[in-house]
C-alpha cells in the first residue's frame, strides 16, 4: 500500500476516534439529563424498585437480564437471576412488585420493556457502531481506489509494452531491409566493383546496429525480470568513472569533443555491481557522444557520490524530458536519426535505482552546458 494511502487511513482513524469520543460524551449527557430521569420515572410508575449502584451499561444489562429471566419458567428464572447477580454484582437488586407483570399481559409488558432496554443499549453504543461503519466504508473506498489505480497502471504498462514491441519491430525491420536489399544486389552482381565496398560497409553497419539493439533489449528485459539480482561488492566509484570514460575516449575524439574531467584522485568507496553500474555510466557517456555538440565540451564530474555527465548539445523539449527515461523514448526526429535506441537511458535509470540511487535530467546545470544527467547515490554509512 502506498504511503499516502496509509497516512490517509491513519488520519481517518484518528478523526473517527475523535468523533466517537465526543459523540459518546454527548450520548452520556443525553442519558444524564433526559433518558435516566425518564427511565426512573417509568420504573417508579411500574413499581419496579432498584437498590444499589452500578455503572450505566451494567445497570441496563442487569435490568435487561432481569426482565428476560422473568419470562422463564418458575425455578429457572430464579436460578438465572441468581447467576446474574453473582456475575454482575450482588450490590444491585431489582424487585418487580407490580401485579401488572403477572399473567399473559405481564409477558407482553416485559417484552415491550425488553425492547426498550435494547433500544437504550443501542443508543449507548451507537457512536461506536457508526464509527466502525464509517471507517469500514473509508477503508473499502480506499482499497477500491487503489485497485482502480493499479488497474490503470496495468493498462498503461500494457500500452507501453505494446508500443515498445512496435518500436522494436520497426527498429529491427529497417536494418534488415537494408541488409536484404544490399546483399541481394551483391549476390546478383548488379553492383559495380567500385561500390561493392560501400555496400559491404553499409551491411556491416546495419548488422552492428541490430546487434546493439538486441543487446540493449536483452539487458533491459533482464533488468526487468523478477529473478535478476545485483552482485554487489566493495569498489571505487572514481576508478570506475575513469575506466568507463577511457573506453569511450576515441569516440569523443572522433567528434572533436573536449573532455572536462573532474574526478577525485582519492578512492570513493561504494558497494556496487561493477558490471551493471559501469554499463549505466557508459550509457550516459554514449548519450553525450551522440547528442552532444560536435567540437563542444563534455563534463564528467564525480563529487560526493554524485556523478554528472553534461554536454553542450541541443536542449530537450519539456514534454519529451518528462518521458526521457522510458524505453524507446527518442523525442524528435533529429534525436531518432542519430542512431539512439531509446533504451540506454532507461537501462541506466533502472541500474541506478537498483543501487538505491536516482538518475535525473538537469537542464539548468549552467557553466555553458545545456543539459546534464546526474547519478545521485547514497554515501555508505560510516563504520
Tab-separated table of C-alpha atoms in Angstrom:
chain	number	residue	atom	x	y	z
A	1	UNK	CA	0.000	0.000	0.000
A	2	UNK	CA	1.287	3.477	-0.843
A	3	UNK	CA	2.483	5.730	1.963
A	4	UNK	CA	-0.114	8.376	1.058
A	5	UNK	CA	-2.915	5.810	1.384
A	6	UNK	CA	-1.574	4.595	4.742
A	7	UNK	CA	-1.356	8.144	6.059
A	8	UNK	CA	-4.895	8.854	4.825
A	9	UNK	CA	-6.216	5.791	6.686
A	10	UNK	CA	-4.353	6.784	9.863
A	11	UNK	CA	-5.768	10.307	9.652
A	12	UNK	CA	-9.272	8.946	9.063
A	13	UNK	CA	-8.938	6.557	12.008
A	14	UNK	CA	-7.831	9.346	14.367
A	15	UNK	CA	-10.635	11.610	13.141
A	16	UNK	CA	-13.230	8.889	13.693
A	17	UNK	CA	-11.840	8.200	17.184
A	18	UNK	CA	-12.214	11.911	17.952
A	19	UNK	CA	-15.807	11.883	16.661
A	20	UNK	CA	-16.624	8.712	18.627
A	21	UNK	CA	-15.274	10.245	21.832
A	22	UNK	CA	-17.351	13.402	21.577
A	23	UNK	CA	-20.410	11.507	20.328
A	24	UNK	CA	-20.151	9.165	23.310
A	25	UNK	CA	-19.854	12.174	25.606
A	26	UNK	CA	-22.965	13.666	24.011
A	27	UNK	CA	-24.861	10.389	24.496
A	28	UNK	CA	-23.745	10.281	28.146
A	29	UNK	CA	-25.025	13.795	28.649
A	30	UNK	CA	-28.305	12.852	26.978
A	31	UNK	CA	-28.648	9.903	29.353
A	32	UNK	CA	-27.994	12.052	32.384
A	33	UNK	CA	-30.380	14.869	31.573
A	34	UNK	CA	-33.181	13.014	29.779
A	35	UNK	CA	-33.075	9.231	29.436
A	36	UNK	CA	-32.164	8.262	33.013
A	37	UNK	CA	-34.735	10.587	34.629
A	38	UNK	CA	-37.391	9.348	32.198
A	39	UNK	CA	-36.445	5.708	32.863
A	40	UNK	CA	-36.510	6.295	36.633
A	41	UNK	CA	-39.964	7.845	36.395
A	42	UNK	CA	-41.184	4.908	34.302
A	43	UNK	CA	-39.752	2.318	36.691
A	44	UNK	CA	-41.345	4.120	39.627
A	45	UNK	CA	-44.713	4.163	37.865
A	46	UNK	CA	-44.376	0.426	37.206
A	47	UNK	CA	-43.499	-0.267	40.860
A	48	UNK	CA	-40.036	-1.551	39.911
A	49	UNK	CA	-37.549	-0.985	42.719
A	50	UNK	CA	-33.802	-0.858	42.133
A	51	UNK	CA	-31.365	-0.702	45.024
A	52	UNK	CA	-27.600	-0.439	44.946
A	53	UNK	CA	-25.380	1.320	42.420
A	54	UNK	CA	-23.518	0.407	39.257
A	55	UNK	CA	-22.308	1.987	36.035
A	56	UNK	CA	-24.794	2.816	33.301
A	57	UNK	CA	-24.005	-0.084	30.993
A	58	UNK	CA	-24.111	-2.688	33.782
A	59	UNK	CA	-27.336	-1.144	35.051
A	60	UNK	CA	-29.029	-1.523	31.652
A	61	UNK	CA	-27.698	-5.041	31.117
A	62	UNK	CA	-28.806	-6.235	34.542
A	63	UNK	CA	-32.218	-4.697	34.027
A	64	UNK	CA	-32.457	-6.443	30.640
A	65	UNK	CA	-31.457	-9.835	32.017
A	66	UNK	CA	-33.829	-9.420	34.944
A	67	UNK	CA	-36.848	-8.914	32.702
A	68	UNK	CA	-35.750	-11.735	30.390
A	69	UNK	CA	-35.438	-14.114	33.334
A	70	UNK	CA	-38.979	-13.245	34.282
A	71	UNK	CA	-40.150	-14.873	31.045
A	72	UNK	CA	-38.620	-18.214	32.030
A	73	UNK	CA	-40.482	-20.975	33.914
A	74	UNK	CA	-40.621	-20.773	37.729
A	75	UNK	CA	-37.398	-22.001	39.318
A	76	UNK	CA	-35.375	-21.443	36.167
A	77	UNK	CA	-35.943	-17.708	36.326
A	78	UNK	CA	-34.820	-17.549	39.960
A	79	UNK	CA	-31.704	-19.538	39.124
A	80	UNK	CA	-30.859	-17.236	36.205
A	81	UNK	CA	-31.481	-14.178	38.373
A	82	UNK	CA	-29.084	-15.539	40.994
A	83	UNK	CA	-26.380	-16.128	38.389
A	84	UNK	CA	-26.887	-12.583	37.072
A	85	UNK	CA	-26.449	-11.066	40.495
A	86	UNK	CA	-23.396	-13.220	41.118
A	87	UNK	CA	-21.781	-12.258	37.782
A	88	UNK	CA	-22.662	-8.559	37.717
A	89	UNK	CA	-22.592	-7.684	41.370
A	90	UNK	CA	-24.962	-8.585	44.171
A	91	UNK	CA	-24.891	-4.981	45.421
A	92	UNK	CA	-27.618	-4.174	42.886
A	93	UNK	CA	-31.083	-5.645	43.417
A	94	UNK	CA	-34.106	-5.330	41.127
A	95	UNK	CA	-37.562	-6.092	42.520
A	96	UNK	CA	-40.692	-6.111	40.350
A	97	UNK	CA	-43.618	-5.638	42.752
A	98	UNK	CA	-46.363	-4.525	40.381
A	99	UNK	CA	-49.111	-7.148	39.764
A	100	UNK	CA	-49.236	-5.975	36.124
A	101	UNK	CA	-46.312	-8.269	35.308
A	102	UNK	CA	-48.234	-11.441	36.145
A	103	UNK	CA	-50.155	-13.432	33.566
A	104	UNK	CA	-50.272	-13.046	29.811
A	105	UNK	CA	-50.421	-9.268	29.851
A	106	UNK	CA	-47.291	-9.257	32.020
A	107	UNK	CA	-45.415	-11.287	29.403
A	108	UNK	CA	-46.281	-8.754	26.703
A	109	UNK	CA	-45.343	-5.895	29.000
A	110	UNK	CA	-41.989	-7.498	29.815
A	111	UNK	CA	-41.255	-7.972	26.117
A	112	UNK	CA	-42.048	-4.306	25.451
A	113	UNK	CA	-39.705	-3.219	28.246
A	114	UNK	CA	-37.004	-5.575	26.981
A	115	UNK	CA	-37.289	-3.925	23.562
A	116	UNK	CA	-36.992	-0.500	25.160
A	117	UNK	CA	-33.904	-1.518	27.130
A	118	UNK	CA	-32.276	-2.945	23.995
A	119	UNK	CA	-33.020	0.358	22.254
A	120	UNK	CA	-31.325	2.253	25.104
A	121	UNK	CA	-28.301	-0.056	24.821
A	122	UNK	CA	-28.122	0.545	21.071
A	123	UNK	CA	-28.206	4.313	21.656
A	124	UNK	CA	-25.366	3.875	24.146
A	125	UNK	CA	-23.158	2.021	21.678
A	126	UNK	CA	-24.419	3.891	18.603
A	127	UNK	CA	-21.311	6.156	18.296
A	128	UNK	CA	-19.066	3.085	18.175
A	129	UNK	CA	-21.262	1.315	15.621
A	130	UNK	CA	-21.436	4.409	13.403
A	131	UNK	CA	-17.675	4.970	13.730
A	132	UNK	CA	-16.893	1.375	12.790
A	133	UNK	CA	-19.266	1.555	9.823
A	134	UNK	CA	-17.788	4.846	8.584
A	135	UNK	CA	-14.218	3.595	8.890
A	136	UNK	CA	-15.113	0.363	7.106
A	137	UNK	CA	-16.583	2.457	4.268
A	138	UNK	CA	-13.445	4.615	4.132
A	139	UNK	CA	-11.133	1.577	4.059
A	140	UNK	CA	-13.287	-0.101	1.424
A	141	UNK	CA	-13.324	3.061	-0.705
A	142	UNK	CA	-9.569	3.478	-0.355
A	143	UNK	CA	-8.913	-0.097	-1.423
A	144	UNK	CA	-11.283	0.309	-4.374
A	145	UNK	CA	-9.371	3.432	-5.376
A	146	UNK	CA	-6.025	1.630	-5.053
A	147	UNK	CA	-7.335	-1.277	-7.124
A	148	UNK	CA	-8.570	1.168	-9.776
A	149	UNK	CA	-5.173	2.893	-9.816
A	150	UNK	CA	-3.400	-0.457	-10.078
A	151	UNK	CA	-5.659	-1.457	-12.950
A	152	UNK	CA	-4.979	1.854	-14.688
A	153	UNK	CA	-1.234	1.391	-14.178
A	154	UNK	CA	-1.506	-2.129	-15.572
A	155	UNK	CA	-3.278	-0.797	-18.673
A	156	UNK	CA	-0.599	1.879	-19.036
A	157	UNK	CA	2.160	-0.759	-18.701
A	158	UNK	CA	0.451	-2.934	-21.295
A	159	UNK	CA	0.156	0.042	-23.616
A	160	UNK	CA	3.836	0.931	-23.155
A	161	UNK	CA	4.794	-2.710	-23.718
A	162	UNK	CA	2.811	-2.807	-26.960
A	163	UNK	CA	4.397	0.439	-28.095
A	164	UNK	CA	7.824	-0.917	-27.180
A	165	UNK	CA	7.221	-4.091	-29.207
A	166	UNK	CA	6.088	-1.940	-32.122
A	167	UNK	CA	9.256	0.167	-31.877
A	168	UNK	CA	11.400	-2.957	-31.627
A	169	UNK	CA	9.838	-4.364	-34.770
A	170	UNK	CA	10.362	-1.059	-36.583
A	171	UNK	CA	13.970	-0.622	-35.450
A	172	UNK	CA	14.895	-4.177	-36.379
A	173	UNK	CA	12.996	-4.170	-39.675
A	174	UNK	CA	14.786	-1.078	-41.028
A	175	UNK	CA	18.340	-2.510	-40.934
A	176	UNK	CA	17.080	-5.933	-42.031
A	177	UNK	CA	15.506	-4.328	-45.102
A	178	UNK	CA	18.781	-2.593	-45.915
A	179	UNK	CA	20.825	-5.769	-45.385
A	180	UNK	CA	18.462	-7.818	-47.533
A	181	UNK	CA	18.438	-5.262	-50.346
A	182	UNK	CA	22.205	-4.723	-50.417
A	183	UNK	CA	23.073	-8.404	-50.082
A	184	UNK	CA	20.665	-9.292	-52.892
A	185	UNK	CA	22.240	-6.658	-55.121
A	186	UNK	CA	25.687	-8.044	-54.348
A	187	UNK	CA	24.649	-11.657	-54.928
A	188	UNK	CA	23.035	-10.819	-58.279
A	189	UNK	CA	26.128	-8.919	-59.419
A	190	UNK	CA	24.319	-5.681	-60.173
A	191	UNK	CA	26.725	-3.614	-58.070
A	192	UNK	CA	29.779	-2.062	-59.695
A	193	UNK	CA	33.115	-3.151	-58.317
A	194	UNK	CA	33.838	0.351	-57.053
A	195	UNK	CA	30.583	0.321	-54.997
A	196	UNK	CA	30.995	-3.147	-53.519
A	197	UNK	CA	32.949	-1.956	-50.502
A	198	UNK	CA	30.362	0.762	-49.759
A	199	UNK	CA	27.599	-1.854	-49.869
A	200	UNK	CA	29.579	-4.178	-47.602
A	201	UNK	CA	30.263	-1.337	-45.164
A	202	UNK	CA	26.540	-0.496	-45.083
A	203	UNK	CA	25.632	-4.129	-44.434
A	204	UNK	CA	28.191	-4.294	-41.621
A	205	UNK	CA	26.935	-1.030	-40.074
A	206	UNK	CA	23.317	-2.204	-40.140
A	207	UNK	CA	24.293	-5.573	-38.684
A	208	UNK	CA	26.153	-3.841	-35.846
A	209	UNK	CA	23.115	-1.615	-35.328
A	210	UNK	CA	20.923	-4.698	-34.957
A	211	UNK	CA	23.453	-6.288	-32.610
A	212	UNK	CA	23.478	-3.154	-30.444
A	213	UNK	CA	19.678	-3.006	-30.352
A	214	UNK	CA	19.286	-6.681	-29.467
A	215	UNK	CA	21.966	-6.367	-26.757
A	216	UNK	CA	20.262	-3.338	-25.210
A	217	UNK	CA	16.884	-5.031	-25.389
A	218	UNK	CA	18.312	-8.128	-23.728
A	219	UNK	CA	19.814	-6.022	-20.932
A	220	UNK	CA	16.561	-4.132	-20.403
A	221	UNK	CA	14.458	-7.305	-20.243
A	222	UNK	CA	16.999	-8.910	-17.899
A	223	UNK	CA	16.862	-5.954	-15.525
A	224	UNK	CA	13.042	-6.010	-15.553
A	225	UNK	CA	12.849	-9.734	-14.760
A	226	UNK	CA	11.911	-10.683	-11.197
A	227	UNK	CA	14.755	-13.158	-10.764
A	228	UNK	CA	17.538	-10.689	-11.577
A	229	UNK	CA	19.722	-9.580	-8.643
A	230	UNK	CA	22.808	-7.408	-8.453
A	231	UNK	CA	26.148	-8.917	-7.422
A	232	UNK	CA	27.448	-6.152	-5.207
A	233	UNK	CA	30.955	-5.934	-3.836
A	234	UNK	CA	33.127	-3.103	-2.469
A	235	UNK	CA	34.531	-0.907	-5.233
A	236	UNK	CA	35.816	2.541	-6.178
A	237	UNK	CA	33.444	4.909	-7.965
A	238	UNK	CA	36.283	7.203	-9.053
A	239	UNK	CA	38.188	4.358	-10.696
A	240	UNK	CA	35.007	3.061	-12.368
A	241	UNK	CA	34.238	6.508	-13.803
A	242	UNK	CA	37.780	6.943	-15.160
A	243	UNK	CA	37.725	3.479	-16.695
A	244	UNK	CA	34.360	3.924	-18.451
A	245	UNK	CA	35.392	7.348	-19.747
A	246	UNK	CA	38.666	5.946	-21.121
A	247	UNK	CA	36.773	3.270	-23.045
A	248	UNK	CA	34.879	5.947	-24.981
A	249	UNK	CA	37.758	8.420	-25.343
A	250	UNK	CA	38.221	7.580	-29.048
A	251	UNK	CA	34.522	8.252	-29.711
A	252	UNK	CA	34.809	11.698	-28.145
A	253	UNK	CA	37.896	12.402	-30.241
A	254	UNK	CA	36.099	11.368	-33.431
A	255	UNK	CA	33.530	14.107	-32.823
A	256	UNK	CA	36.157	16.632	-31.770
A	257	UNK	CA	34.738	16.868	-28.258
A	258	UNK	CA	36.737	18.223	-25.339
A	259	UNK	CA	36.511	16.076	-22.223
A	260	UNK	CA	36.483	18.019	-18.965
A	261	UNK	CA	37.261	15.561	-16.183
A	262	UNK	CA	36.643	16.380	-12.529
A	263	UNK	CA	37.233	13.016	-10.883
A	264	UNK	CA	38.915	12.875	-7.458
A	265	UNK	CA	42.254	11.100	-7.167
A	266	UNK	CA	41.352	9.568	-3.823
A	267	UNK	CA	39.212	6.462	-3.571
A	268	UNK	CA	35.415	6.858	-3.448
A	269	UNK	CA	34.263	3.609	-1.791
A	270	UNK	CA	30.893	2.216	-2.784
A	271	UNK	CA	29.331	-1.253	-2.706
A	272	UNK	CA	28.163	-1.942	-6.251
A	273	UNK	CA	27.689	-4.351	-9.095
A	274	UNK	CA	30.658	-3.094	-11.096
A	275	UNK	CA	29.437	-4.533	-14.406
A	276	UNK	CA	25.933	-3.077	-14.182
A	277	UNK	CA	26.850	0.319	-12.744
A	278	UNK	CA	29.620	0.587	-15.326
A	279	UNK	CA	27.005	-0.045	-18.014
A	280	UNK	CA	24.860	2.786	-16.604
A	281	UNK	CA	27.824	5.215	-16.717
A	282	UNK	CA	28.722	4.046	-20.239
A	283	UNK	CA	25.154	4.666	-21.422
A	284	UNK	CA	25.291	8.257	-20.150
A	285	UNK	CA	28.644	8.829	-21.855
A	286	UNK	CA	27.363	7.285	-25.097
A	287	UNK	CA	24.340	9.578	-24.924
A	288	UNK	CA	26.714	12.562	-24.621
A	289	UNK	CA	28.704	11.373	-27.660
A	290	UNK	CA	25.584	11.034	-29.794
A	291	UNK	CA	23.638	14.094	-28.749
A	292	UNK	CA	26.368	16.456	-27.553
A	293	UNK	CA	27.657	19.297	-29.692
A	294	UNK	CA	30.356	18.279	-32.172
A	295	UNK	CA	33.513	20.087	-31.135
A	296	UNK	CA	31.907	21.077	-27.841
A	297	UNK	CA	32.687	20.199	-24.241
A	298	UNK	CA	31.550	17.200	-22.210
A	299	UNK	CA	31.886	17.367	-18.446
A	300	UNK	CA	32.403	14.173	-16.435
A	301	UNK	CA	32.386	15.047	-12.741
A	302	UNK	CA	32.241	12.901	-9.611
A	303	UNK	CA	31.560	14.859	-6.455
A	304	UNK	CA	30.341	13.406	-3.161
A	305	UNK	CA	28.593	10.376	-4.710
A	306	UNK	CA	27.039	12.498	-7.449
A	307	UNK	CA	28.199	11.635	-10.954
A	308	UNK	CA	27.426	14.248	-13.624
A	309	UNK	CA	27.704	13.909	-17.402
A	310	UNK	CA	26.958	17.278	-19.020
A	311	UNK	CA	27.226	18.394	-22.656
A	312	UNK	CA	26.586	21.391	-24.879
A	313	UNK	CA	24.186	19.709	-27.285
A	314	UNK	CA	20.633	20.747	-28.072
A	315	UNK	CA	18.345	21.060	-25.071
A	316	UNK	CA	15.481	18.623	-24.630
A	317	UNK	CA	11.858	19.723	-25.045
A	318	UNK	CA	9.968	19.729	-21.709
A	319	UNK	CA	7.228	17.366	-22.932
A	320	UNK	CA	9.845	14.832	-24.023
A	321	UNK	CA	12.034	15.374	-20.942
A	322	UNK	CA	9.197	14.041	-18.777
A	323	UNK	CA	9.425	10.668	-20.596
A	324	UNK	CA	13.101	10.530	-21.499
A	325	UNK	CA	13.843	7.554	-19.226
A	326	UNK	CA	11.056	5.423	-20.667
A	327	UNK	CA	12.064	2.620	-23.085
A	328	UNK	CA	12.339	3.695	-26.733
A	329	UNK	CA	11.834	7.364	-25.843
A	330	UNK	CA	13.698	9.317	-28.512
A	331	UNK	CA	11.886	12.611	-28.872
A	332	UNK	CA	12.145	14.455	-32.159
A	333	UNK	CA	13.341	13.151	-35.494
A	334	UNK	CA	16.755	14.738	-35.039
A	335	UNK	CA	17.451	12.593	-31.989
A	336	UNK	CA	15.991	9.485	-33.652
A	337	UNK	CA	18.181	9.929	-36.708
A	338	UNK	CA	21.388	9.783	-34.672
A	339	UNK	CA	21.117	6.063	-34.063
A	340	UNK	CA	19.847	6.012	-30.489
A	341	UNK	CA	17.558	3.178	-29.464
A	342	UNK	CA	15.912	4.987	-26.576
A	343	UNK	CA	16.800	2.073	-24.280
A	344	UNK	CA	20.141	3.297	-22.944
A	345	UNK	CA	18.778	5.874	-20.505
A	346	UNK	CA	16.006	3.517	-19.367
A	347	UNK	CA	18.616	0.845	-18.590
A	348	UNK	CA	20.825	3.370	-16.781
A	349	UNK	CA	17.906	4.573	-14.643
A	350	UNK	CA	16.932	1.025	-13.703
A	351	UNK	CA	20.507	0.113	-12.711
A	352	UNK	CA	20.939	3.270	-10.628
A	353	UNK	CA	17.650	2.679	-8.805
A	354	UNK	CA	18.685	-0.907	-8.056
A	355	UNK	CA	21.752	0.594	-6.358
A	356	UNK	CA	19.468	2.751	-4.215
A	357	UNK	CA	20.128	5.960	-6.154
A	358	UNK	CA	18.392	8.273	-8.622
A	359	UNK	CA	19.097	9.327	-12.203
A	360	UNK	CA	17.980	12.873	-13.012
A	361	UNK	CA	17.962	15.185	-16.018
A	362	UNK	CA	19.105	18.713	-15.150
A	363	UNK	CA	18.728	21.347	-17.895
A	364	UNK	CA	19.674	24.199	-15.576
A	365	UNK	CA	23.158	22.962	-14.793
A	366	UNK	CA	24.815	26.142	-16.051
A	367	UNK	CA	28.513	26.784	-16.858
A	368	UNK	CA	27.663	26.765	-20.560
A	369	UNK	CA	26.233	23.240	-20.536
A	370	UNK	CA	22.726	22.835	-21.907
A	371	UNK	CA	21.877	19.599	-20.102
A	372	UNK	CA	23.307	17.227	-17.538
A	373	UNK	CA	22.438	13.709	-16.475
A	374	UNK	CA	23.209	13.166	-12.807
A	375	UNK	CA	23.502	9.928	-10.862
A	376	UNK	CA	22.910	10.538	-7.167
A	377	UNK	CA	23.920	7.701	-4.867
A	378	UNK	CA	23.730	7.421	-1.094
A	379	UNK	CA	27.015	7.629	0.711
A	380	UNK	CA	27.757	4.435	2.684
A	381	UNK	CA	27.274	4.607	6.423
A	382	UNK	CA	30.442	5.213	8.364
A	383	UNK	CA	31.576	2.253	10.489
